[in-house]
Coordinates of C-alpha atoms and ligand atoms in Angstrom, one line a residue:
X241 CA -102.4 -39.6 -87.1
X242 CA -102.9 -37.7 -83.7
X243 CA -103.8 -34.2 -83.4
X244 CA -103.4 -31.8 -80.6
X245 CA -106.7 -31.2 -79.3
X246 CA -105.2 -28.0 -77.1
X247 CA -103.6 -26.1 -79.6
X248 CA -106.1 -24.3 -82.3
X249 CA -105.8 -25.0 -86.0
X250 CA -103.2 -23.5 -87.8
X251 CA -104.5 -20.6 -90.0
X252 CA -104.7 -21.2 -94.1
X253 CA -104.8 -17.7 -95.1
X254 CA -101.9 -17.4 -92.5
X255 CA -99.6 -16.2 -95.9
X256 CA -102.2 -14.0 -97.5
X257 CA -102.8 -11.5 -95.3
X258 CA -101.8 -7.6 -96.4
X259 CA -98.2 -6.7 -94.7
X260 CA -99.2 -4.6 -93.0
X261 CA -101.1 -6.5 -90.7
X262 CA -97.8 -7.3 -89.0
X263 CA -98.6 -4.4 -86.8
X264 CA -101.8 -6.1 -85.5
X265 CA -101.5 -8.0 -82.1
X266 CA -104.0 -8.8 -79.3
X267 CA -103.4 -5.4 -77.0
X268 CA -102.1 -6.4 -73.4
X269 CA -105.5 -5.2 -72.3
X270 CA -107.6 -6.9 -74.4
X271 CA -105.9 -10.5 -73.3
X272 CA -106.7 -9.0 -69.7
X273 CA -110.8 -8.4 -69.9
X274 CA -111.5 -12.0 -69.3
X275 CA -109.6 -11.8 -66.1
X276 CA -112.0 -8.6 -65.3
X277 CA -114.9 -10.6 -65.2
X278 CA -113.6 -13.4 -62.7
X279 CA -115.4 -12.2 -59.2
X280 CA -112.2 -12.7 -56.7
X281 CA -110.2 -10.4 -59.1
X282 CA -109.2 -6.9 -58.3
X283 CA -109.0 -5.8 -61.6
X284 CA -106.5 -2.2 -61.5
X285 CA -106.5 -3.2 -65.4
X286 CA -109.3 -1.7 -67.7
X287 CA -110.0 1.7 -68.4
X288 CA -114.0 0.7 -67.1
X289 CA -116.1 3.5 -66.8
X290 CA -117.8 3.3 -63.3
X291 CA -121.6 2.6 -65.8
X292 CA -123.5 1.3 -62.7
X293 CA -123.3 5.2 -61.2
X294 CA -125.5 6.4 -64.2
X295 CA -129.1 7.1 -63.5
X296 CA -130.4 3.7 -65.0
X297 CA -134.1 5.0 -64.6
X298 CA -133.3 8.3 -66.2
X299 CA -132.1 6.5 -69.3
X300 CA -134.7 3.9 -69.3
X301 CA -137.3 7.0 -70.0
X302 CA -134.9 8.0 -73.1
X303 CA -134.5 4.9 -74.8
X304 CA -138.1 5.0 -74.5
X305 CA -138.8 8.6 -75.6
X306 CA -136.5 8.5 -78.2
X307 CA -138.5 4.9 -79.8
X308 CA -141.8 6.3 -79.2
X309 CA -141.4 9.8 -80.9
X310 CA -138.2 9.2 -82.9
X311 CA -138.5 5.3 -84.0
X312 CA -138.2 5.1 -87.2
X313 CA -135.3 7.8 -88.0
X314 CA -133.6 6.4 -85.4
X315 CA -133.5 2.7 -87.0
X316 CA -132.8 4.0 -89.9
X317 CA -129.3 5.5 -91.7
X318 CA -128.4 8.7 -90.9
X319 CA -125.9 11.3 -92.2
X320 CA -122.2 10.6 -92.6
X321 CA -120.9 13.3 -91.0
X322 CA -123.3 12.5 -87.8
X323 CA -126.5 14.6 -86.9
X324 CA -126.7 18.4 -86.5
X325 CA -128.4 18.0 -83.3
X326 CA -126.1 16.2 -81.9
X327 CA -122.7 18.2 -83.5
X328 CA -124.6 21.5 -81.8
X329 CA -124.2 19.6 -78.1
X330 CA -120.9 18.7 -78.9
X331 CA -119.9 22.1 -79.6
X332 CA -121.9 23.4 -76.5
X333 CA -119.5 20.6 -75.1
X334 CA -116.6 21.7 -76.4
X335 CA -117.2 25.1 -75.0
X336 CA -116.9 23.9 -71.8
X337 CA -112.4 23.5 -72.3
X338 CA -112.5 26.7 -74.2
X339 CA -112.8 25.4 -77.7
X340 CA -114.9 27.6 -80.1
X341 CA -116.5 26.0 -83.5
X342 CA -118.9 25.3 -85.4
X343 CA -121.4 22.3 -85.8
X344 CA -119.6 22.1 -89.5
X345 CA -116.4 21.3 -88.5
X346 CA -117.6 18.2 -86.2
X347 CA -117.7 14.7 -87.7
X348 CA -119.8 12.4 -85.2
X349 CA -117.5 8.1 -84.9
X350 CA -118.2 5.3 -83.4
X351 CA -115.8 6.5 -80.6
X352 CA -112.6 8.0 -81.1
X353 CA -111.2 5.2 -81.5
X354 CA -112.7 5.4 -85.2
X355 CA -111.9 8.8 -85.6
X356 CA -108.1 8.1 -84.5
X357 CA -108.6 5.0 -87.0
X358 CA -109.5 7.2 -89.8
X359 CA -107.3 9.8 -89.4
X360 CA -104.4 7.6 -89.5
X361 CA -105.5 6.2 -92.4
X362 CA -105.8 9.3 -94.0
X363 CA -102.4 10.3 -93.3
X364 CA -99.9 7.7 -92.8
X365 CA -97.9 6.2 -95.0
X366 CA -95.6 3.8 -94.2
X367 CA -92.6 5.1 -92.3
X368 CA -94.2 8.0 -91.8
X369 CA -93.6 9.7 -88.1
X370 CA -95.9 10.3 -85.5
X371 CA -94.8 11.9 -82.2
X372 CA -96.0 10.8 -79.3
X373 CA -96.0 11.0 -75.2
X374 CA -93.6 8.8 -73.5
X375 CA -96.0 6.4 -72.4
X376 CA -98.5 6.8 -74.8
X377 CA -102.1 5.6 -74.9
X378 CA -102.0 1.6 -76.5
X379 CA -105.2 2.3 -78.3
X380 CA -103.6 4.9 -80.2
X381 CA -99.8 2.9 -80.5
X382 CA -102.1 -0.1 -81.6
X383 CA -103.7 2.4 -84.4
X384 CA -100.0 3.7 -85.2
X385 CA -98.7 0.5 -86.2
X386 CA -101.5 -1.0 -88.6
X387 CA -101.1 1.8 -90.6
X388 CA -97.0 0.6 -90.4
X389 CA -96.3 4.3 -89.2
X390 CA -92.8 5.5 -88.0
X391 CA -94.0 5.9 -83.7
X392 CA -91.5 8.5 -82.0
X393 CA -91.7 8.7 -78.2
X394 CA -91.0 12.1 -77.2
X395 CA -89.6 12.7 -73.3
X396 CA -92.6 13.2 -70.6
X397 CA -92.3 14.2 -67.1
X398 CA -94.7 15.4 -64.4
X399 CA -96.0 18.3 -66.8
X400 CA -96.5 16.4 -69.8
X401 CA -94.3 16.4 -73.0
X402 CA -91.7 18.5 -72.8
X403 CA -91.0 21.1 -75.8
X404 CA -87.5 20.7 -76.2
X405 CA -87.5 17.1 -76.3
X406 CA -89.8 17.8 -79.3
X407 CA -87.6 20.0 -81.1
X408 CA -84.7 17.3 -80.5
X409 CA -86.9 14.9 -81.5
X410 CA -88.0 16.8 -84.8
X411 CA -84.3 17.7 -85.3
X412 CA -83.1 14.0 -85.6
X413 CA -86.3 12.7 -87.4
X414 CA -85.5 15.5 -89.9
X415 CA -82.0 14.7 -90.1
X416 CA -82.3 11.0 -90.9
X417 CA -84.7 12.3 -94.2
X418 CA -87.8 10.8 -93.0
X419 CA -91.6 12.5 -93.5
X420 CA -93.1 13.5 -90.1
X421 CA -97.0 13.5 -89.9
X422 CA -98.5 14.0 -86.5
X423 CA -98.0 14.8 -83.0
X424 CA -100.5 12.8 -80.7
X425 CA -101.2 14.2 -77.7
X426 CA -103.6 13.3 -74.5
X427 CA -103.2 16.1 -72.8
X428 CA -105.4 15.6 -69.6
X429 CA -104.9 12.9 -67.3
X430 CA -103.0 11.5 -69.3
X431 CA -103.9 7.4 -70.4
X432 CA -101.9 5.6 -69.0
X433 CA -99.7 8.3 -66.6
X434 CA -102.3 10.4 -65.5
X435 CA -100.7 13.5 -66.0
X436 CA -101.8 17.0 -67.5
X437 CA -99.7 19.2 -70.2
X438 CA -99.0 22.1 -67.9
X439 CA -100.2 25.5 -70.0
X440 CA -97.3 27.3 -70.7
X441 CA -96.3 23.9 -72.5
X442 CA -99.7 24.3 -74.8
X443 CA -98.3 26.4 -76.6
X444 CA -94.8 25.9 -76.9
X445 CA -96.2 22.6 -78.4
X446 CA -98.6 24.4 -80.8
X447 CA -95.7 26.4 -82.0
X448 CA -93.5 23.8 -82.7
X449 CA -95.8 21.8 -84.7
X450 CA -97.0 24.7 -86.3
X451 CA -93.7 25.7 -87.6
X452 CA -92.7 21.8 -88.7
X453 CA -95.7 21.5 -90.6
X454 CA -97.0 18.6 -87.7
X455 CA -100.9 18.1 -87.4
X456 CA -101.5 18.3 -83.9
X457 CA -104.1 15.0 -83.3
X458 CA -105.2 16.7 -79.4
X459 CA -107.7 13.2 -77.4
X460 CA -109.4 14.8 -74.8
X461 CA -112.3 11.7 -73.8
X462 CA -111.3 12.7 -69.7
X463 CA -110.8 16.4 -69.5
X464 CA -114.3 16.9 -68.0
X465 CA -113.6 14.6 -65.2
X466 CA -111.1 16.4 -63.3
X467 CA -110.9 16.2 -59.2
X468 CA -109.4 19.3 -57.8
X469 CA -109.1 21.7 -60.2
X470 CA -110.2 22.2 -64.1
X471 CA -107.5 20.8 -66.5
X472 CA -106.1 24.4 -68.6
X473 CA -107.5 25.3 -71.8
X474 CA -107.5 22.7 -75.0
X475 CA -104.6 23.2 -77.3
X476 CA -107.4 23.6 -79.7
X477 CA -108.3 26.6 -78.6
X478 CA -104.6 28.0 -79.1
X479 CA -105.0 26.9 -83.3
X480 CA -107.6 25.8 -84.8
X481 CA -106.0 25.1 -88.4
X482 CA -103.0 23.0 -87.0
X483 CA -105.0 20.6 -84.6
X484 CA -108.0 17.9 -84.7
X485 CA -109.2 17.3 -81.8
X486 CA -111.4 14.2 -80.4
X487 CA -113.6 13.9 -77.7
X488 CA -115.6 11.2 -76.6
X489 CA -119.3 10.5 -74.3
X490 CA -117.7 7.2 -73.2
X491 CA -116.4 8.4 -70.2
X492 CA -118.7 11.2 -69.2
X493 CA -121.5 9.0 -70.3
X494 CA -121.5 5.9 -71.8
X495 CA -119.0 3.9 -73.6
X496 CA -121.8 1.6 -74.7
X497 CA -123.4 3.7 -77.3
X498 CA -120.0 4.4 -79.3
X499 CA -120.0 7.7 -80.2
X500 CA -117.3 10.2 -80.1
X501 CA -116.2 13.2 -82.6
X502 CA -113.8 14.6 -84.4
X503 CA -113.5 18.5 -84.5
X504 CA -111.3 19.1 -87.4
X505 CA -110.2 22.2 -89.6
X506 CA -112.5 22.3 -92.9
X507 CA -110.4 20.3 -95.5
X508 CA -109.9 17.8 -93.1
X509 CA -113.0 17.4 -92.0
X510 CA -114.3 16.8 -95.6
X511 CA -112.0 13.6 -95.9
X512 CA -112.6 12.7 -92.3
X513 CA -116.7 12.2 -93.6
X514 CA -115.8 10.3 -96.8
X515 CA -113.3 8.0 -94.5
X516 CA -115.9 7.1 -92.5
X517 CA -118.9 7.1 -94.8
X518 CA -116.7 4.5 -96.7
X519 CA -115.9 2.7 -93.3
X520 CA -119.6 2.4 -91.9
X521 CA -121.5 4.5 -93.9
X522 CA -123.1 6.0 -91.0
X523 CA -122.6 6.2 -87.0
X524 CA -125.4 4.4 -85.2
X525 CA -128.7 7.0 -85.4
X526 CA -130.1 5.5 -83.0
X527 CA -127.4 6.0 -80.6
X528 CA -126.9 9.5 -81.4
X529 CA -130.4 10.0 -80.4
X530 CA -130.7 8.6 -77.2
X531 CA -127.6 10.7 -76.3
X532 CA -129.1 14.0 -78.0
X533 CA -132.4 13.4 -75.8
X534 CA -130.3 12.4 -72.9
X535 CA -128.3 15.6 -73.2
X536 CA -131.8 17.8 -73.7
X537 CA -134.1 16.3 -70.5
X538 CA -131.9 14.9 -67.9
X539 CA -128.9 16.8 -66.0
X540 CA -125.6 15.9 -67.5
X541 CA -123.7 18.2 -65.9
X542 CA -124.9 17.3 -62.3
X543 CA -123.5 14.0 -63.5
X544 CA -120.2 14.6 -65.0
X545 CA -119.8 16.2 -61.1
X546 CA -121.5 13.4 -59.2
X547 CA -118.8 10.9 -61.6
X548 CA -115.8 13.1 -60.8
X549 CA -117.0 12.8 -56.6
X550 CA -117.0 8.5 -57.2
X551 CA -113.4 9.0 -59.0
X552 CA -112.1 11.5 -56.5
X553 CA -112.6 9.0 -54.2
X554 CA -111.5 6.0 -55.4
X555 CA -108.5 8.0 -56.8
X556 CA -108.0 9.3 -53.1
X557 CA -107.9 5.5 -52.1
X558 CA -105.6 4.5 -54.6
X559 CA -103.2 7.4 -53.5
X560 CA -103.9 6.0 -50.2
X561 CA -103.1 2.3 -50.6
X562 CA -99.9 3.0 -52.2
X563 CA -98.9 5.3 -48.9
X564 CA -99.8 2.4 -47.2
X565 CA -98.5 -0.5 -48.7
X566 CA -95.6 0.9 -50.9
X567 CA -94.4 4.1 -49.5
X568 CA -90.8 3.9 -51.3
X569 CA -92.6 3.4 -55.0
X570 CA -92.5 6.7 -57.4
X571 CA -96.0 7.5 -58.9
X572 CA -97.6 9.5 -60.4
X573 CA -100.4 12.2 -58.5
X574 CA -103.5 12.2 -60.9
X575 CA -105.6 15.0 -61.0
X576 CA -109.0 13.4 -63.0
X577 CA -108.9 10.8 -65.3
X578 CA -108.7 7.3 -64.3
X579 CA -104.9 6.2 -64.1
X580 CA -102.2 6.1 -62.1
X581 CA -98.8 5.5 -63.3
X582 CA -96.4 3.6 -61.0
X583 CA -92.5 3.0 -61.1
X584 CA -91.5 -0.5 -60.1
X585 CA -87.7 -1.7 -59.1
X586 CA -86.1 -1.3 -62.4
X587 CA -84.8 -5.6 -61.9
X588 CA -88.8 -6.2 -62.4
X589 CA -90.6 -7.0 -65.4
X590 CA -93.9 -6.1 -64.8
X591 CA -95.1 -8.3 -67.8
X592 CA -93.5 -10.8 -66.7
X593 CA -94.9 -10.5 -63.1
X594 CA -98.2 -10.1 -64.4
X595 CA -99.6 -13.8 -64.1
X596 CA -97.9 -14.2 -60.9
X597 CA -100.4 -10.9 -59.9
X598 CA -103.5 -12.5 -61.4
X599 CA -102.6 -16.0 -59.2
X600 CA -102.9 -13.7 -56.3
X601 CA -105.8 -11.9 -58.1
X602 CA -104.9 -8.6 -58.9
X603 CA -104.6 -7.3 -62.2
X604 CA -102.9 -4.2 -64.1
X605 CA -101.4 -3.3 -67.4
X606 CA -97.8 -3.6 -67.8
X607 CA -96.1 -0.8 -69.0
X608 CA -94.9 -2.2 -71.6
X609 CA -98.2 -1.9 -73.2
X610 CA -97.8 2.0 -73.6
X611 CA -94.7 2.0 -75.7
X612 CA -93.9 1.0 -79.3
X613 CA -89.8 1.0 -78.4
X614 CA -89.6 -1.7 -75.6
X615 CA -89.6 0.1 -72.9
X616 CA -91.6 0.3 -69.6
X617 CA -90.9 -3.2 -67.9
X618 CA -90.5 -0.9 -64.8
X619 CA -94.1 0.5 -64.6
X620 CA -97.2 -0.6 -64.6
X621 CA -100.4 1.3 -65.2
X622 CA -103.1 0.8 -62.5
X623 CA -107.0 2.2 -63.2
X624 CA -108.9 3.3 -60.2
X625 CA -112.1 3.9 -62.1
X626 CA -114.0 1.0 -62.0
X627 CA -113.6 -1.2 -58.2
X628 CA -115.0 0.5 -54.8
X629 CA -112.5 1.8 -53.0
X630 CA -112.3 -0.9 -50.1
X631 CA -111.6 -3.1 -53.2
X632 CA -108.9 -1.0 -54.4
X633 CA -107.1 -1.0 -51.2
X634 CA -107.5 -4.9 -51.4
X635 CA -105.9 -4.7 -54.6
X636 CA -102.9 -3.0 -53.8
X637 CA -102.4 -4.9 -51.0
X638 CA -102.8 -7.9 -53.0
X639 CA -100.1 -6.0 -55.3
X640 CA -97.7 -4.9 -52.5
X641 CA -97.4 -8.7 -51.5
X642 CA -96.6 -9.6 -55.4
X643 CA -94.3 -6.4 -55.6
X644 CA -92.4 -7.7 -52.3
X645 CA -91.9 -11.4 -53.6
X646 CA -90.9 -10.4 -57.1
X647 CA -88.2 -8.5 -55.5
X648 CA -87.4 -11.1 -53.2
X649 CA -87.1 -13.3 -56.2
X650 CA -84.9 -11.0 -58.5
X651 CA -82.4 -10.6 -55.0
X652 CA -82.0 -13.8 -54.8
X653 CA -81.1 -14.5 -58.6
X654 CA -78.9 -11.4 -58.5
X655 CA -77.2 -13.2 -55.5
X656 CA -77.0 -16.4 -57.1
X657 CA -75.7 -14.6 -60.5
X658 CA -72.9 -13.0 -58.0
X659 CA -71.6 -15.7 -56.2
X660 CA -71.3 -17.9 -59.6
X661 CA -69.7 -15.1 -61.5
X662 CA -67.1 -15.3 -57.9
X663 CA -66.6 -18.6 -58.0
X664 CA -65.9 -18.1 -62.2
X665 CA -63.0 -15.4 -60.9
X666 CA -61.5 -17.7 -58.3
X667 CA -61.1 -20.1 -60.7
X668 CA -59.4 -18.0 -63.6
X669 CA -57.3 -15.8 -60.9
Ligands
PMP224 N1 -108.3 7.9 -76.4 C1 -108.0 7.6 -75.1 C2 -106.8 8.3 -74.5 C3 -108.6 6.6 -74.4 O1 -108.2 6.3 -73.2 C4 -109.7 5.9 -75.0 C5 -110.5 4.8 -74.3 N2 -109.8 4.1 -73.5 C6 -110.1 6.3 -76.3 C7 -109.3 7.3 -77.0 C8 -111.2 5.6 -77.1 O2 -112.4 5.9 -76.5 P1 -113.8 5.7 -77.3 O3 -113.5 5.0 -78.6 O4 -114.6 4.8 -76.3 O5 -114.4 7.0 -77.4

């Protein structure tokens, strides 16, 4: 007997897994991380925080601090619900996009990501309907589907979701007799499309959940880190019974130490800590610590700034490059965050393309990745946050020569497809 010594072993438990991990599948950007690591790659893939711009020195002396006064509690357990030091910051935090609340209602996760995780669980069950942006952010659509939920794109443009796409939306979900659960928002600089809900749309939004019944789930982890102008108010400070909403330090700090929050109404906030006390019991202590202290001694703010100066940049060079090398291509005009959102000739397939673009070695996520419907072969999503900017210009160069051969390519076939079709005709005419 010969086996295959490429191909892995099959799986034994392949049959026994619960249904509904159907919904579980590698996430386009996951499959793309090892190709972030390869030096000659520009990588316009990842979501990476820019990490290396963090004072290294500054949080050497907290990590120390923190061991030599607060060792043992940090090594140890901690609350479910995450410490009150740290859920005063957040709300100090919070403050700062107009949000008023109480340490209370804040449950400290291992990122938002958890606190997405959990509230899905919480809520959904199968069929049930969330709403979502059209794209919407693949972490979340990943979420979405393990929990087998009912995902409902609702139409975007330049100023975010609009309302009466919602109502439409709601009006048919309603009419085919299904149960509708949440609408998921990220309202600022947007992941992947980079664009902001405009305020008026708040809340119109708000209003229309409200009325429905819809639990607004509002992800803010970029509104700090805008570029020319602050993003408008949270949504959460329009209602604060009909909304959750997350934030996150991994992008105004650290996505290393996992932590992030949920700042829910009180009932759900309750279920949110026994979700995650029965998921992890606790969220790291020590983590939360080294941010609290990191928050207290060094100057966060002046960082958040000196952040949004490297992305301003490197988002001005993006902006650039595409002038530059494809002038005629629609996209998207962030104003913080870390993504642009760019429309490709609608005979591409930019998942298709996308091993051709790492032969030439530049990377990006396909649009596809950002919808639960199909959709999206005609964009791809390109992060300026983590290369330098003469790197990024590199990499859309890179991309402009892949762009330009793809469409060479589909020309040709289109041609070919033509003249076949004609010669087909002759023959039957
Ligand atoms: N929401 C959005 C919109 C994101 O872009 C991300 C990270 N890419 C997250 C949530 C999760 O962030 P974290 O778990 O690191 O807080």
């Amino acid at each position: 007997m010969t086996t295959d010594p490429v191909s892995p072993p099959r799986d034994p438990w392949r049959d026994d897994y619960a249904v509904r991990t159907s919904g579980l599948s590698a996430s386009e950007v996951r499959a793309l991380f090892a190709v972030v690591s390869r030096p000659e790659v520009v990588s316009l893939a990842g979501g990476m925080p820019a990490v290396s711009a963090l004072p290294l020195d500054t949080i050497a002396e907290t990590l120390q601090r923190v061991m030599r006064e607060r060792g043992p509690e940090s090594l140890q357990y901690g609350s479910g619900q995450g410490s009150l030091e740290i859920r005063e910051r957040i709300i100090d935090i919070c403050a700062l996009e107009g949000i008023n609340g109480s340490a209370d209602n804040v449950v400290v996760t291992t990122g938002s990501q958890q606190a997405l995780d959990l509230l899905t669980k919480l809520f959904i069950d199968e069929g049930d309907v969330v709403f979502v942006e059209s794209p919407s952010y693949l972490g979340a659509l990943g979420i979405f589907r393990s929990y087998q939920a009912g995902i409902e794109h609702v139409e975007t443009d330049d100023d975010g979701m609009i309302p009466e796409a919602l109502d439409e939306a709601i009006r048919r979900v309603i009419a085919a007799g299904r149960t509708m659960k949440f609408l998921y928002l990220v309202p600022n600089f947007n992941n992947p499309s980079g664009v902001t809900l405009a305020e008026g749309r708040r809340a119109q939004l708000v209003a229309i959940a409200k009325r429905h019944h819809i639990l607004i789930i509002e992800d803010n982890p970029y509104g700090l880190l805008w570029f020319d102008r602050p993003a408008p108010p949270a949504l959460r400070s329009i209602d604060e019974d009909g909304i959750v909403y997350l934030g996150s330090f991994s992008k105004t700090f650290a996505p290393g130490f996992r932590v992030g929050w949920a700042l829910a109404p009180r009932g759900i906030r309750e279920k949110l800590v026994l979700a995650s006390e029965s998921a992890i019991l606790c969220p790291s202590a020590m983590s939360q610590n080294i941010i609290s202290d990191y928050l207290a001694h060094a100057n966060w703010t002046s960082q958040i700034d000196h952040f949004r100066g490297i992305y301003r940049e490197r988002r001005d060079a993006i902006l650039g490059a595409l002038d530059e090398f494809l002038p005629s291509y629609a996209r998207t005009e962030p104003n913080g965050g870390f993504y642009v959102w760019l429309s490709i000739p609608s005979n591409l397939d930019s998942r298709a393309m996308l091993p051709r673009a790492v032969a030439e070695h530049v990377a990006y996520t396909p649009g596809t990745a950002f919808y639960a419907n199909g959709l999206g072969r005609d964009r791809i999503r390109l992060a300026f946050c983590y290369p330098n900017p003469a790197e990024i210009r590199e990499g859309v160069r890179r991309l402009a020569g892949v762009l330009h051969h793809e469409v060479e390519r589909a020309d040709s076939v289109t041609h070919q497809l033509e003249s076949s079709t004609k010669n087909v005709s002759d023959r039957a005419f």
